CSV table of C-alpha atoms in Angstrom, one decimal:
chain,number,residue,atom,x,y,z
O,1,MET,CA,-42.6,-40.8,-15.4
O,2,ALA,CA,-39.1,-39.7,-15.3
O,3,ALA,CA,-40.7,-35.9,-16.0
O,4,GLU,CA,-42.8,-36.6,-12.8
O,5,LEU,CA,-39.9,-37.2,-11.0
O,6,VAL,CA,-37.8,-34.8,-11.6
O,7,GLU,CA,-40.5,-32.7,-10.9
O,8,ALA,CA,-41.4,-34.0,-7.1
O,9,MET,CA,-37.5,-33.5,-6.5
O,10,ASN,CA,-37.2,-29.9,-7.4
O,11,MET,CA,-40.5,-29.4,-5.7
O,12,VAL,CA,-38.5,-30.6,-2.1
O,13,LYS,CA,-35.9,-29.0,-2.3
O,14,SER,CA,-37.8,-25.7,-2.2
O,15,PHE,CA,-40.2,-26.7,1.1
O,16,ARG,CA,-39.5,-25.5,4.8
O,17,VAL,CA,-38.1,-27.4,7.8
O,18,SER,CA,-42.2,-28.2,8.8
O,19,ASP,CA,-42.7,-29.6,5.0
O,20,LEU,CA,-40.0,-32.1,5.4
O,21,GLN,CA,-41.5,-33.0,8.9
O,22,THR,CA,-45.0,-33.3,7.5
O,23,LEU,CA,-44.2,-35.5,4.1
O,24,LEU,CA,-41.3,-37.5,6.8
O,25,ALA,CA,-44.1,-38.1,9.4
O,26,SER,CA,-47.1,-39.0,6.3
O,27,MET,CA,-44.8,-42.0,5.0
O,28,GLY,CA,-43.6,-43.4,8.0
O,29,ARG,CA,-39.3,-41.6,8.5
O,30,SER,CA,-37.8,-39.8,11.4
O,31,LYS,CA,-38.8,-36.7,11.4
O,32,SER,CA,-35.9,-35.3,13.9
O,33,GLY,CA,-32.4,-33.4,12.7
O,34,LEU,CA,-31.0,-30.8,10.5
O,35,LYS,CA,-32.8,-29.6,7.3
O,36,GLN,CA,-30.1,-30.2,4.9
O,37,ASP,CA,-30.9,-34.2,6.7
O,38,LEU,CA,-34.6,-33.8,6.2
O,39,VAL,CA,-34.4,-32.8,2.5
O,40,GLY,CA,-31.3,-36.3,1.4
O,41,ARG,CA,-33.7,-38.3,3.6
O,42,ALA,CA,-36.9,-36.7,1.8
O,43,LEU,CA,-35.3,-37.0,-2.2
O,44,ARG,CA,-34.1,-40.8,-1.3
O,45,LEU,CA,-37.5,-41.2,-0.2
O,46,VAL,CA,-38.8,-39.5,-3.1
O,47,GLN,CA,-36.4,-42.2,-5.0
O,48,THR,CA,-37.0,-45.1,-4.0
O,49,GLU,CA,-40.7,-44.7,-3.5
O,50,TYR,CA,-42.2,-42.9,-6.0
O,51,SER,CA,-46.1,-44.0,-6.1
O,52,PRO,CA,-48.8,-41.9,-7.1
O,53,GLU,CA,-49.9,-40.9,-3.5
O,54,LEU,CA,-46.3,-40.0,-2.2
O,55,LEU,CA,-45.8,-37.1,-6.0
O,56,LYS,CA,-49.7,-36.4,-4.4
O,57,ASN,CA,-48.6,-35.5,-1.2
O,58,VAL,CA,-45.2,-33.4,-2.3
O,59,ARG,CA,-47.6,-31.5,-5.1
O,60,GLN,CA,-50.2,-30.6,-2.0
O,61,LEU,CA,-47.2,-29.6,0.3
O,62,TYR,CA,-46.5,-27.8,-2.3
O,63,GLU,CA,-49.1,-25.8,-2.8
O,64,SER,CA,-49.4,-24.9,0.5
O,65,ARG,CA,-46.4,-23.6,0.4
O,66,PHE,CA,-46.2,-21.2,-2.6
O,67,PRO,CA,-50.1,-21.2,-2.8
O,68,LYS,CA,-49.4,-18.7,-6.7
O,69,THR,CA,-47.3,-21.6,-8.2
O,70,SER,CA,-44.2,-18.3,-8.0
O,71,GLY,CA,-41.1,-19.5,-7.7
O,72,TRP,CA,-38.4,-21.3,-9.1
O,73,LEU,CA,-38.7,-22.7,-12.1
O,74,ALA,CA,-41.5,-20.1,-12.8
O,75,ALA,CA,-41.9,-17.3,-15.2
O,76,ARG,CA,-45.3,-14.9,-15.6
O,77,ARG,CA,-46.9,-14.0,-18.7
O,78,PRO,CA,-50.1,-11.4,-19.7
O,79,GLU,CA,-52.2,-14.7,-18.6
O,80,GLY,CA,-51.1,-15.4,-15.7
O,81,ILE,CA,-48.0,-17.1,-13.7
O,82,TYR,CA,-46.9,-20.5,-15.0
O,83,SER,CA,-44.9,-23.0,-14.0
O,84,THR,CA,-43.3,-26.2,-15.9
O,85,LEU,CA,-43.6,-27.7,-12.7
O,86,SER,CA,-47.6,-29.4,-13.6
O,87,THR,CA,-50.4,-29.5,-10.7
O,88,SER,CA,-52.8,-32.1,-9.5
O,89,PRO,CA,-56.4,-30.5,-9.6
O,90,THR,CA,-57.4,-32.9,-6.8
O,91,ALA,CA,-54.4,-30.8,-5.1
O,92,THR,CA,-56.3,-27.4,-5.8
O,93,SER,CA,-59.7,-29.1,-5.8
O,94,GLN,CA,-62.0,-27.9,-1.9
O,95,GLY,CA,-62.6,-30.4,1.0
O,96,ALA,CA,-59.5,-32.6,-0.4
O,97,ASP,CA,-57.2,-34.2,2.0
O,98,TYR,CA,-53.8,-33.1,3.5
O,99,LEU,CA,-52.3,-35.8,4.5
O,100,ASN,CA,-53.9,-39.0,5.1
O,101,GLY,CA,-57.4,-37.2,6.7
O,102,ILE,CA,-55.2,-34.5,8.2
O,103,SER,CA,-57.1,-31.4,7.8
O,104,LYS,CA,-55.2,-28.4,5.8
O,105,PRO,CA,-53.4,-26.3,7.5
O,106,ILE,CA,-54.2,-22.1,6.4
O,107,SER,CA,-51.8,-21.3,4.8
O,108,THR,CA,-50.0,-17.8,4.9
O,109,PRO,CA,-48.7,-15.7,1.9
O,110,ALA,CA,-45.1,-15.4,1.6
O,111,PRO,CA,-44.4,-11.4,2.4
O,112,GLU,CA,-43.9,-9.8,-0.4
O,113,VAL,CA,-40.0,-8.2,-1.3
O,114,LYS,CA,-40.1,-4.5,-2.3
O,115,LEU,CA,-37.5,-3.5,-4.1
O,116,VAL,CA,-36.2,-0.2,-4.4
O,117,PRO,CA,-37.4,2.1,-7.7
O,118,LEU,CA,-34.1,2.9,-9.7
O,119,PRO,CA,-33.9,6.2,-11.4
O,120,PHE,CA,-32.5,4.9,-14.3
O,121,TYR,CA,-34.8,2.4,-14.8
O,122,GLN,CA,-38.8,2.4,-15.5
O,123,THR,CA,-40.5,-1.4,-14.8
O,124,LEU,CA,-42.2,-1.7,-17.7
O,125,GLU,CA,-43.6,-5.3,-17.0
O,126,THR,CA,-42.6,-7.5,-14.5
O,127,LEU,CA,-41.7,-11.0,-16.2
O,128,LEU,CA,-40.9,-12.7,-12.5
O,129,PRO,CA,-41.6,-11.3,-9.1
O,130,PRO,CA,-39.4,-11.1,-6.5
O,131,THR,CA,-38.7,-15.3,-4.8
O,132,GLU,CA,-36.6,-16.2,-2.5
O,133,LEU,CA,-33.5,-18.4,-3.9
O,134,ILE,CA,-33.5,-21.0,-2.1
O,135,ALA,CA,-31.0,-23.6,-0.6
O,136,HIS,CA,-31.2,-27.0,-1.4
O,137,ASN,CA,-28.2,-28.7,0.6
O,138,ASN,CA,-25.2,-27.7,2.8
O,139,GLU,CA,-23.0,-26.9,0.4
O,140,LYS,CA,-21.5,-23.1,0.2
O,141,LEU,CA,-22.1,-22.9,-3.4
O,142,GLN,CA,-25.7,-23.0,-4.6
O,143,ASP,CA,-27.5,-23.0,-7.9
O,144,SER,CA,-31.1,-21.8,-8.4
O,145,GLN,CA,-32.9,-21.3,-11.8
O,146,CYS,CA,-35.7,-20.0,-12.8
O,147,ILE,CA,-37.4,-20.5,-16.9
O,148,PHE,CA,-39.4,-17.5,-18.1
O,149,GLU,CA,-40.6,-16.5,-22.0
O,150,LEU,CA,-40.9,-13.8,-23.3
O,151,THR,CA,-44.6,-12.5,-25.4
O,152,PRO,CA,-44.2,-12.0,-29.7
O,153,THR,CA,-45.1,-7.7,-28.2
O,154,GLN,CA,-42.1,-8.0,-25.5
O,155,ALA,CA,-39.4,-9.4,-28.0
O,156,ASP,CA,-40.6,-6.4,-30.9
O,157,GLN,CA,-40.2,-3.8,-28.2
O,158,ILE,CA,-36.6,-5.2,-27.7
O,159,ARG,CA,-35.8,-5.2,-31.6
O,160,ASN,CA,-37.0,-1.8,-32.3
O,161,ALA,CA,-35.4,0.0,-29.2
O,162,SER,CA,-33.3,2.3,-29.8
O,163,GLU,CA,-30.2,1.6,-29.2
O,164,LEU,CA,-28.6,3.9,-26.6
O,165,ARG,CA,-24.6,3.6,-27.0
O,166,ALA,CA,-22.6,0.2,-28.7
O,167,GLY,CA,-24.3,-3.1,-27.3
O,168,MET,CA,-27.4,-1.3,-25.6
O,169,ARG,CA,-30.6,-0.7,-25.9
O,170,SER,CA,-33.3,1.7,-24.7
O,171,ILE,CA,-35.4,-1.6,-23.7
O,172,GLN,CA,-33.8,-4.1,-21.9
O,173,VAL,CA,-34.5,-7.1,-19.5
O,174,VAL,CA,-32.7,-6.9,-16.0
O,175,LEU,CA,-32.0,-9.4,-13.3
O,176,ARG,CA,-32.8,-7.7,-9.9
O,177,ILE,CA,-31.5,-9.7,-6.0
O,178,CYS,CA,-32.0,-8.1,-3.0
O,179,TYR,CA,-32.3,-9.1,0.9
O,180,SER,CA,-35.0,-11.0,1.8
O,181,ASP,CA,-37.0,-8.8,4.2
O,182,SER,CA,-40.2,-7.8,3.1
O,183,ILE,CA,-39.7,-4.8,5.9
O,184,GLY,CA,-39.2,-1.2,4.4
O,185,VAL,CA,-38.0,-1.1,0.2
O,186,GLN,CA,-35.3,-3.3,-0.5
O,187,GLU,CA,-32.1,-1.4,-1.9
O,188,ASP,CA,-30.0,-4.4,-5.0
O,189,GLN,CA,-27.5,-6.9,-3.1
O,190,TYR,CA,-25.6,-9.1,-4.5
O,191,PRO,CA,-25.4,-12.8,-2.6
O,192,PRO,CA,-21.0,-13.7,-2.6
O,193,ASN,CA,-19.4,-15.4,-5.2
O,194,ILE,CA,-22.3,-14.5,-7.7
O,195,ALA,CA,-22.5,-15.7,-11.8
O,196,VAL,CA,-25.5,-15.4,-13.6
O,197,LYS,CA,-25.9,-17.8,-16.6
O,198,VAL,CA,-28.6,-17.0,-19.1
O,199,ASN,CA,-29.4,-20.0,-22.0
O,200,GLN,CA,-26.0,-21.9,-20.8
O,201,SER,CA,-24.4,-18.5,-21.6
O,202,TYR,CA,-22.5,-16.2,-18.3
O,203,CYS,CA,-22.9,-13.2,-18.9
O,204,HIS,CA,-21.2,-9.4,-17.6
O,205,VAL,CA,-21.6,-9.3,-13.8
O,206,PRO,CA,-20.4,-5.7,-12.5
O,207,GLY,CA,-17.1,-6.2,-11.2
O,208,TYR,CA,-15.3,-4.1,-7.9
O,209,TYR,CA,-14.3,-0.6,-7.7
O,210,PRO,CA,-10.5,-0.5,-6.9
O,211,SER,CA,-10.6,1.5,-3.5
O,212,ASN,CA,-7.8,3.9,-3.2
O,213,LYS,CA,-7.3,4.6,0.6
O,214,PRO,CA,-5.5,2.1,1.7
O,215,GLY,CA,-7.0,-0.6,4.4
O,216,VAL,CA,-10.4,-0.2,2.2
O,217,GLU,CA,-11.7,-3.5,0.7
O,218,PRO,CA,-12.8,-2.9,-2.9
O,219,ARG,CA,-16.8,-1.6,-3.1
O,220,ARG,CA,-19.1,-3.8,-5.7
O,221,PRO,CA,-21.2,-1.9,-7.2
O,222,CYS,CA,-25.1,-3.7,-6.8
O,223,ARG,CA,-27.1,-3.0,-10.5
O,224,PRO,CA,-29.5,-4.3,-12.2
O,225,VAL,CA,-27.6,-7.4,-14.5
O,226,ASN,CA,-28.2,-6.8,-17.9
O,227,ILE,CA,-29.4,-10.3,-19.8
O,228,THR,CA,-30.8,-9.5,-23.0
O,229,SER,CA,-28.2,-10.1,-25.1
O,230,TRP,CA,-28.2,-13.8,-23.4
O,231,LEU,CA,-32.3,-14.6,-24.6
O,232,HIS,CA,-34.2,-16.1,-26.8
O,233,LEU,CA,-36.4,-13.8,-28.1
O,234,SER,CA,-39.4,-16.2,-29.9
O,235,ASN,CA,-41.4,-18.0,-28.2
O,236,ALA,CA,-38.8,-20.7,-26.9
O,237,SER,CA,-38.4,-20.6,-23.0
O,238,ASN,CA,-35.0,-18.9,-21.7
O,239,ARG,CA,-33.4,-20.7,-18.4
O,240,VAL,CA,-31.2,-18.1,-16.2
O,241,THR,CA,-29.0,-19.7,-13.5
O,242,ILE,CA,-27.7,-18.2,-10.5
O,243,THR,CA,-24.9,-19.6,-8.7
O,244,TRP,CA,-24.3,-17.7,-5.2
O,245,GLY,CA,-22.5,-18.3,-2.0
O,246,ASN,CA,-25.0,-19.4,1.1
O,247,PHE,CA,-23.5,-17.7,4.3
O,248,GLY,CA,-26.1,-17.4,6.2
O,249,LYS,CA,-28.4,-14.3,4.3
O,250,ARG,CA,-31.7,-14.4,2.5
O,251,TYR,CA,-31.7,-13.4,-1.4
O,252,SER,CA,-34.3,-12.8,-3.0
O,253,VAL,CA,-34.5,-12.3,-7.0
O,254,ALA,CA,-37.1,-11.2,-9.7
O,255,VAL,CA,-36.7,-10.0,-13.2
O,256,TYR,CA,-38.5,-7.3,-15.5
O,257,LEU,CA,-38.8,-5.3,-18.1
O,258,VAL,CA,-37.3,-1.8,-17.8
O,259,ARG,CA,-36.8,1.3,-20.2
O,260,VAL,CA,-33.1,2.2,-19.5
O,261,PHE,CA,-32.7,6.5,-19.4
O,262,THR,CA,-28.8,8.7,-19.2
O,263,ALA,CA,-28.0,11.2,-17.4
O,264,THR,CA,-28.8,13.1,-20.2
O,265,ASP,CA,-32.7,11.9,-19.9
O,266,LEU,CA,-32.9,12.6,-16.6
O,267,PHE,CA,-31.5,16.0,-16.5
O,268,SER,CA,-34.4,16.9,-19.2
O,269,GLN,CA,-36.7,15.6,-16.8
O,270,LEU,CA,-35.7,18.1,-14.2
O,271,LYS,CA,-35.3,20.9,-15.6
O,272,LEU,CA,-38.7,20.3,-16.8
O,273,ASN,CA,-40.1,19.4,-13.3
O,274,SER,CA,-37.8,20.6,-10.5
O,275,VAL,CA,-36.9,24.1,-11.0
O,276,GLU,CA,-37.1,26.7,-7.9
O,277,SER,CA,-38.4,29.8,-8.3
O,278,ALA,CA,-36.1,32.5,-7.8
O,279,GLU,CA,-38.9,34.0,-5.1
O,280,ARG,CA,-38.9,30.7,-3.4
O,281,CYS,CA,-34.9,30.5,-2.8
O,282,ARG,CA,-35.2,34.1,-1.5
O,283,GLU,CA,-37.9,33.6,0.9
O,284,ARG,CA,-35.8,30.6,1.3
O,285,ILE,CA,-32.8,33.1,2.7
O,286,GLN,CA,-35.0,35.1,4.7
O,287,ASP,CA,-36.1,32.8,6.5
O,288,LYS,CA,-32.8,30.4,7.4
O,289,LEU,CA,-31.5,34.6,8.1
O,290,ARG,CA,-34.6,35.6,10.3
O,291,PHE,CA,-33.5,37.4,13.7
O,292,ASP,CA,-34.1,34.2,16.1
O,293,PRO,CA,-35.0,36.7,20.1
O,294,GLU,CA,-34.3,33.1,21.9
O,295,SER,CA,-30.6,32.9,19.8
O,296,GLU,CA,-28.0,34.4,21.5
O,297,ILE,CA,-26.5,34.4,17.5
O,298,ALA,CA,-27.2,37.1,15.2
O,299,THR,CA,-26.6,36.0,11.2
O,300,THR,CA,-25.9,38.1,9.3
O,301,GLY,CA,-25.4,36.7,6.3
O,302,LEU,CA,-24.8,33.5,4.9
O,303,ARG,CA,-21.6,32.2,2.2
O,304,VAL,CA,-22.7,30.3,-1.4
O,305,SER,CA,-19.5,29.3,-3.1
O,306,LEU,CA,-20.1,28.9,-6.9
O,307,ILE,CA,-17.8,26.3,-7.1
O,308,CYS,CA,-19.0,22.4,-7.4
O,309,PRO,CA,-18.0,20.3,-4.2
O,310,LEU,CA,-18.1,17.4,-7.0
O,311,VAL,CA,-15.4,18.7,-9.8
O,312,LYS,CA,-14.3,22.2,-8.2
O,313,MET,CA,-15.0,24.5,-11.3
O,314,ARG,CA,-17.8,26.9,-11.5
O,315,LEU,CA,-21.1,25.3,-11.4
O,316,GLY,CA,-23.4,25.0,-14.6
O,317,VAL,CA,-26.5,24.3,-13.0
O,318,PRO,CA,-27.1,24.5,-9.2
O,319,CYS,CA,-28.8,21.8,-7.9
O,320,ARG,CA,-29.2,20.8,-4.5
O,321,VAL,CA,-31.6,18.2,-2.4
O,322,LEU,CA,-34.5,19.3,-0.9
O,323,THR,CA,-34.8,18.1,2.1
O,324,CYS,CA,-31.1,19.1,3.1
O,325,ALA,CA,-30.9,22.5,5.7
O,326,HIS,CA,-27.8,24.0,3.5
O,327,LEU,CA,-28.1,26.3,0.5
O,328,GLN,CA,-24.8,24.8,-0.5
O,329,CYS,CA,-25.3,23.4,-4.4
O,330,PHE,CA,-23.7,21.4,-6.6
O,331,ASP,CA,-23.4,21.0,-10.4
O,332,ALA,CA,-26.3,18.7,-12.1
O,333,VAL,CA,-24.9,16.9,-14.9
O,334,PHE,CA,-22.2,16.0,-13.6
O,335,PHE,CA,-24.4,14.8,-10.3
O,336,LEU,CA,-25.8,12.7,-12.2
O,337,GLN,CA,-23.1,11.7,-15.1
O,338,MET,CA,-21.0,10.1,-11.4
O,339,ASN,CA,-24.5,8.3,-10.5
O,340,GLU,CA,-25.1,7.1,-13.5
O,341,LYS,CA,-21.8,5.2,-13.6
O,342,LYS,CA,-21.2,4.6,-9.9
O,343,PRO,CA,-24.7,4.9,-8.3
O,344,THR,CA,-23.9,6.1,-4.9
O,345,TRP,CA,-27.4,8.9,-4.4
O,346,THR,CA,-25.7,11.1,-1.8
O,347,CYS,CA,-25.6,14.9,-1.3
O,348,PRO,CA,-21.6,15.8,-2.1
O,349,VAL,CA,-22.4,18.8,0.8
O,350,CYS,CA,-23.6,16.6,3.6
O,351,ASP,CA,-22.9,13.2,2.5
O,352,LYS,CA,-26.7,12.7,3.3
O,353,PRO,CA,-29.2,10.4,1.3
O,354,ALA,CA,-29.9,12.6,-2.3
O,355,PRO,CA,-32.9,10.7,-4.4
O,356,PHE,CA,-33.7,11.6,-7.7
O,357,GLU,CA,-37.1,12.9,-7.2
O,358,LEU,CA,-35.8,15.5,-4.2
O,359,LEU,CA,-33.3,17.1,-6.7
O,360,THR,CA,-34.2,20.5,-7.1
O,361,ILE,CA,-32.0,23.4,-9.4
O,362,ASP,CA,-31.8,26.4,-8.0
O,363,GLY,CA,-33.2,29.6,-9.8
O,364,LEU,CA,-32.1,31.9,-7.9
O,365,LEU,CA,-28.5,31.3,-8.0
O,366,SER,CA,-28.3,30.3,-11.5
O,367,GLU,CA,-29.7,33.8,-12.0
O,368,ILE,CA,-27.1,35.3,-10.1
O,369,LEU,CA,-24.1,32.5,-12.0
O,370,LYS,CA,-25.3,34.2,-15.3
O,371,GLU,CA,-24.7,38.0,-13.4
O,372,THR,CA,-21.1,37.2,-12.2
O,373,ASN,CA,-17.6,37.4,-13.4
O,374,GLU,CA,-15.2,34.3,-13.7
O,375,ASP,CA,-13.8,35.7,-11.2
O,376,ILE,CA,-16.5,35.8,-8.7
O,377,GLU,CA,-15.6,32.3,-6.7
O,378,GLU,CA,-18.0,33.2,-3.7
O,379,ILE,CA,-21.1,35.1,-2.5
O,380,GLU,CA,-22.5,36.2,0.5
O,381,TYR,CA,-27.2,36.1,0.7
O,382,LEU,CA,-27.9,39.2,3.1
O,383,THR,CA,-30.8,39.3,4.9
O,384,ASP,CA,-33.4,40.5,2.4
O,385,GLY,CA,-33.2,38.3,0.1
O,386,SER,CA,-29.9,39.8,-1.7
O,387,TRP,CA,-26.5,38.9,-2.0
O,388,ARG,CA,-22.7,40.3,-2.7
O,389,PRO,CA,-20.1,39.2,-4.3
O,390,ILE,CA,-17.5,38.0,-2.3
O,391,ARG,CA,-13.7,38.8,-3.6
O,392,ASP,CA,-11.1,36.6,-2.9
O,393,ASP,CA,-8.4,37.8,-0.4
O,394,LYS,CA,-5.9,37.4,-2.5
O,395,GLU,CA,-7.2,39.9,-5.4
O,396,LYS,CA,-8.1,42.3,-2.3
O,397,ASP,CA,-3.7,42.1,-1.5
O,398,ARG,CA,-3.1,42.4,-5.8
O,399,GLU,CA,-5.2,45.4,-6.1
O,400,ARG,CA,-3.6,46.9,-2.3
O,401,GLU,CA,-0.5,45.8,-4.1
O,402,ARG,CA,-1.1,48.0,-7.9
O,403,SER,CA,-2.7,50.9,-6.1
O,404,ASN,CA,0.3,51.3,-3.8
O,405,THR,CA,3.3,51.3,-6.1
O,406,PRO,CA,5.4,54.5,-7.5
O,407,GLU,CA,6.7,54.7,-11.0
O,408,TYR,CA,9.8,54.7,-11.6
O,409,PRO,CA,11.8,55.4,-14.6
O,410,VAL,CA,12.6,52.6,-17.2
O,411,VAL,CA,16.4,52.1,-17.4
O,412,ASP,CA,17.3,50.2,-20.7
O,413,ILE,CA,20.5,48.8,-20.8
O,414,CYS,CA,19.9,46.6,-23.6
O,415,ILE,CA,19.1,48.2,-26.6
O,416,PRO,CA,21.8,51.4,-27.2
O,417,GLU,CA,20.7,52.0,-30.9
O,418,ALA,CA,18.0,54.0,-28.5
O,419,ASN,CA,19.4,56.5,-27.4
O,420,GLY,CA,20.4,57.8,-31.5
O,421,HIS,CA,23.9,56.8,-31.5
O,422,SER,CA,25.6,52.7,-31.5
O,423,PRO,CA,27.7,51.1,-29.2
O,424,ALA,CA,31.5,52.1,-32.1
O,425,HIS,CA,30.1,55.4,-31.3
O,426,SER,CA,29.8,56.5,-28.0
O,427,SER,CA,32.9,57.5,-25.9
O,428,THR,CA,31.2,58.7,-23.0
O,429,SER,CA,33.9,58.3,-20.1
O,430,LEU,CA,32.4,57.2,-16.4
O,431,SER,CA,33.4,60.3,-14.8
O,432,GLY,CA,30.5,62.2,-16.9
O,433,LYS,CA,32.3,63.5,-20.1
O,434,SER,CA,30.7,63.3,-23.7
O,435,GLY,CA,32.6,63.0,-26.9
O,436,SER,CA,30.9,65.1,-29.9
O,437,GLY,CA,27.8,63.5,-30.8
O,438,SER,CA,26.3,61.6,-26.9
O,439,VAL,CA,24.7,63.3,-24.0
O,440,GLY,CA,27.4,64.4,-21.4
O,441,MET,CA,25.8,62.3,-18.5
O,442,ALA,CA,27.2,60.3,-15.5
O,443,GLY,CA,28.5,56.9,-16.6
O,444,GLY,CA,27.1,57.1,-20.1
O,445,ALA,CA,23.6,57.5,-19.4
O,446,ALA,CA,21.7,59.7,-21.8
O,447,ALA,CA,18.3,61.4,-21.2
O,448,ALA,CA,15.7,59.0,-23.3
O,449,PRO,CA,13.0,61.0,-25.6
O,450,GLY,CA,10.8,59.9,-22.9
O,451,GLY,CA,12.5,61.7,-19.9
O,452,GLY,CA,14.0,58.0,-18.7
O,453,ALA,CA,17.6,57.5,-18.1
O,454,VAL,CA,19.4,55.5,-20.6
O,455,VAL,CA,22.4,53.7,-19.2
O,456,ASP,CA,25.3,52.6,-21.9
O,457,LEU,CA,27.1,49.8,-20.9
O,458,THR,CA,29.7,49.1,-24.2
O,459,LEU,CA,32.2,51.7,-23.1
O,460,ASP,CA,35.9,50.0,-23.8
O,461,SER,CA,38.7,51.0,-20.7
O,462,SER,CA,40.3,52.7,-23.7
O,463,SER,CA,37.1,55.7,-24.0
O,464,GLU,CA,37.2,55.1,-19.7
O,465,GLU,CA,40.6,56.5,-19.9
O,466,GLU,CA,40.5,59.2,-22.5
O,467,GLY,CA,37.6,60.8,-20.9
O,468,GLY,CA,39.3,61.7,-17.6
O,469,GLY,CA,42.0,63.1,-19.2
O,470,ALA,CA,42.8,67.1,-19.3
O,471,GLY,CA,40.8,67.8,-22.5
O,472,GLY,CA,37.9,66.4,-21.1
O,473,ASP,CA,36.1,69.4,-19.1
O,474,SER,CA,37.0,71.8,-21.9
O,475,GLU,CA,35.2,69.5,-24.2
O,476,ASP,CA,32.7,69.6,-21.7
O,477,THR,CA,32.5,72.7,-21.4
O,478,GLU,CA,32.4,74.2,-25.3
O,479,ASP,CA,29.1,71.7,-25.6
O,480,SER,CA,27.3,72.6,-22.1
O,481,ALA,CA,25.3,75.4,-24.4
O,482,ASP,CA,23.7,72.3,-26.5
O,483,SER,CA,24.0,69.4,-23.5
O,484,PRO,CA,20.5,69.0,-22.4
O,485,PRO,CA,20.9,69.2,-18.6
O,486,LYS,CA,22.3,66.1,-16.6
O,487,ARG,CA,20.0,64.6,-14.7
O,488,GLY,CA,23.0,63.1,-11.9
O,489,ARG,CA,25.8,61.3,-11.5
O,490,TYR,CA,26.7,58.0,-11.2
O,491,ASN,CA,29.4,56.8,-9.3
O,492,TYR,CA,30.3,53.6,-10.8
O,493,ASP,CA,33.4,51.5,-10.1
O,494,LYS,CA,35.8,51.9,-12.6
O,495,ASP,CA,37.0,48.3,-13.0
O,496,LEU,CA,33.0,47.6,-14.5
O,497,VAL,CA,33.3,44.5,-17.0
O,498,THR,CA,31.9,46.3,-20.3
O,499,ALA,CA,29.1,44.4,-21.6
O,500,TYR,CA,28.4,43.8,-25.0
């Protein structure tokens, strides 16, 4: 008795306004008011005047709303969808009265919600099809439940799955939530204040991404919720409770058994199935650079950077989207790794959608990367499909400076021993006189073996005075025959500071 009463109340909570009005009118109750008023009135009716006839009417209304008995407190098994809500044979028999002799209306199947396929998840089985979250009252926070069981085969798949990393298996049970819209394919979208509890334990729901821009609210990544770790891998039922914010928008939830891929797996698929040949790339370039008589501007070349716009590094595996108009590529490995952590699937060049199935590896640019040096950061495609490297303007300036720089003799002012004598024995004067054993050059400058001028700055003031006397001229005359030719005079000031 108590189980049937709870069953009827759960059915009433899922009714629409028209179903609630029909039920209340058949039992002689007022059918005016808002939905939350009608739900409360119907629940009080079931609690206070429970009878087999009332239960029959509630079941018939529920069968007209959910002809396949799929919904909350429902689960899908291999042999069909089963519900913890039992159904009466009379409710589904042909020709049964709807309510008190009223003919049963033709039931319209609920519009099917389709979720967008995800590259990192391969759906193996549907454990619960997309089912709408239904508000039971006018509270802002709502709780909705579903119950499903895993078959022995499914449980073995999860147990025997390989580990991608600690705590993450390649076979998972995931929960996905989206808007309840049957038009088009729906992306994952969380309702406000979401919390997911599996078998009385709360599981992790992805949090918000912090925003680096001032005034921009943090963004939450809406991706499948992995509930595998909290499930009973046996014949026991698994109960999932979703807490969500009821703020006027409608949401649907589904549960799937999936196989999870990594960025490395997707990259292997990309190399195997989606590589554009170099010949096809050349044809694409020629089409873009083909002369158009109606155009006033003639394009003779297209520049393409060899630097990835994502990480500002040289491209490793050049990749682009088939639907994009540009020839600029981005690195496939980095692109897949970034979408594995934060799925956006947006082209980093033009910000247009870049789904995985439209990615392709540029075969021509792959060959160019192998043929060019690391210092080449840009190339230009020509009208005939050929290409040429573009050197950086700064590199050109450096080469020009190197070619125009004259060569000057090296002056060594730090190592006097390179002249063949030590500072203690040097007596070269600033006036160009030199003592015995030294080379007579101005300012203590001597001719280095390589032809360069060597300046000796280790002379003291006493040697300067001696070198300035009259005797210096005779010494200079005597040694002039043995000394090498003087290269010039350096008019240094006599008050120079001695360097040691």
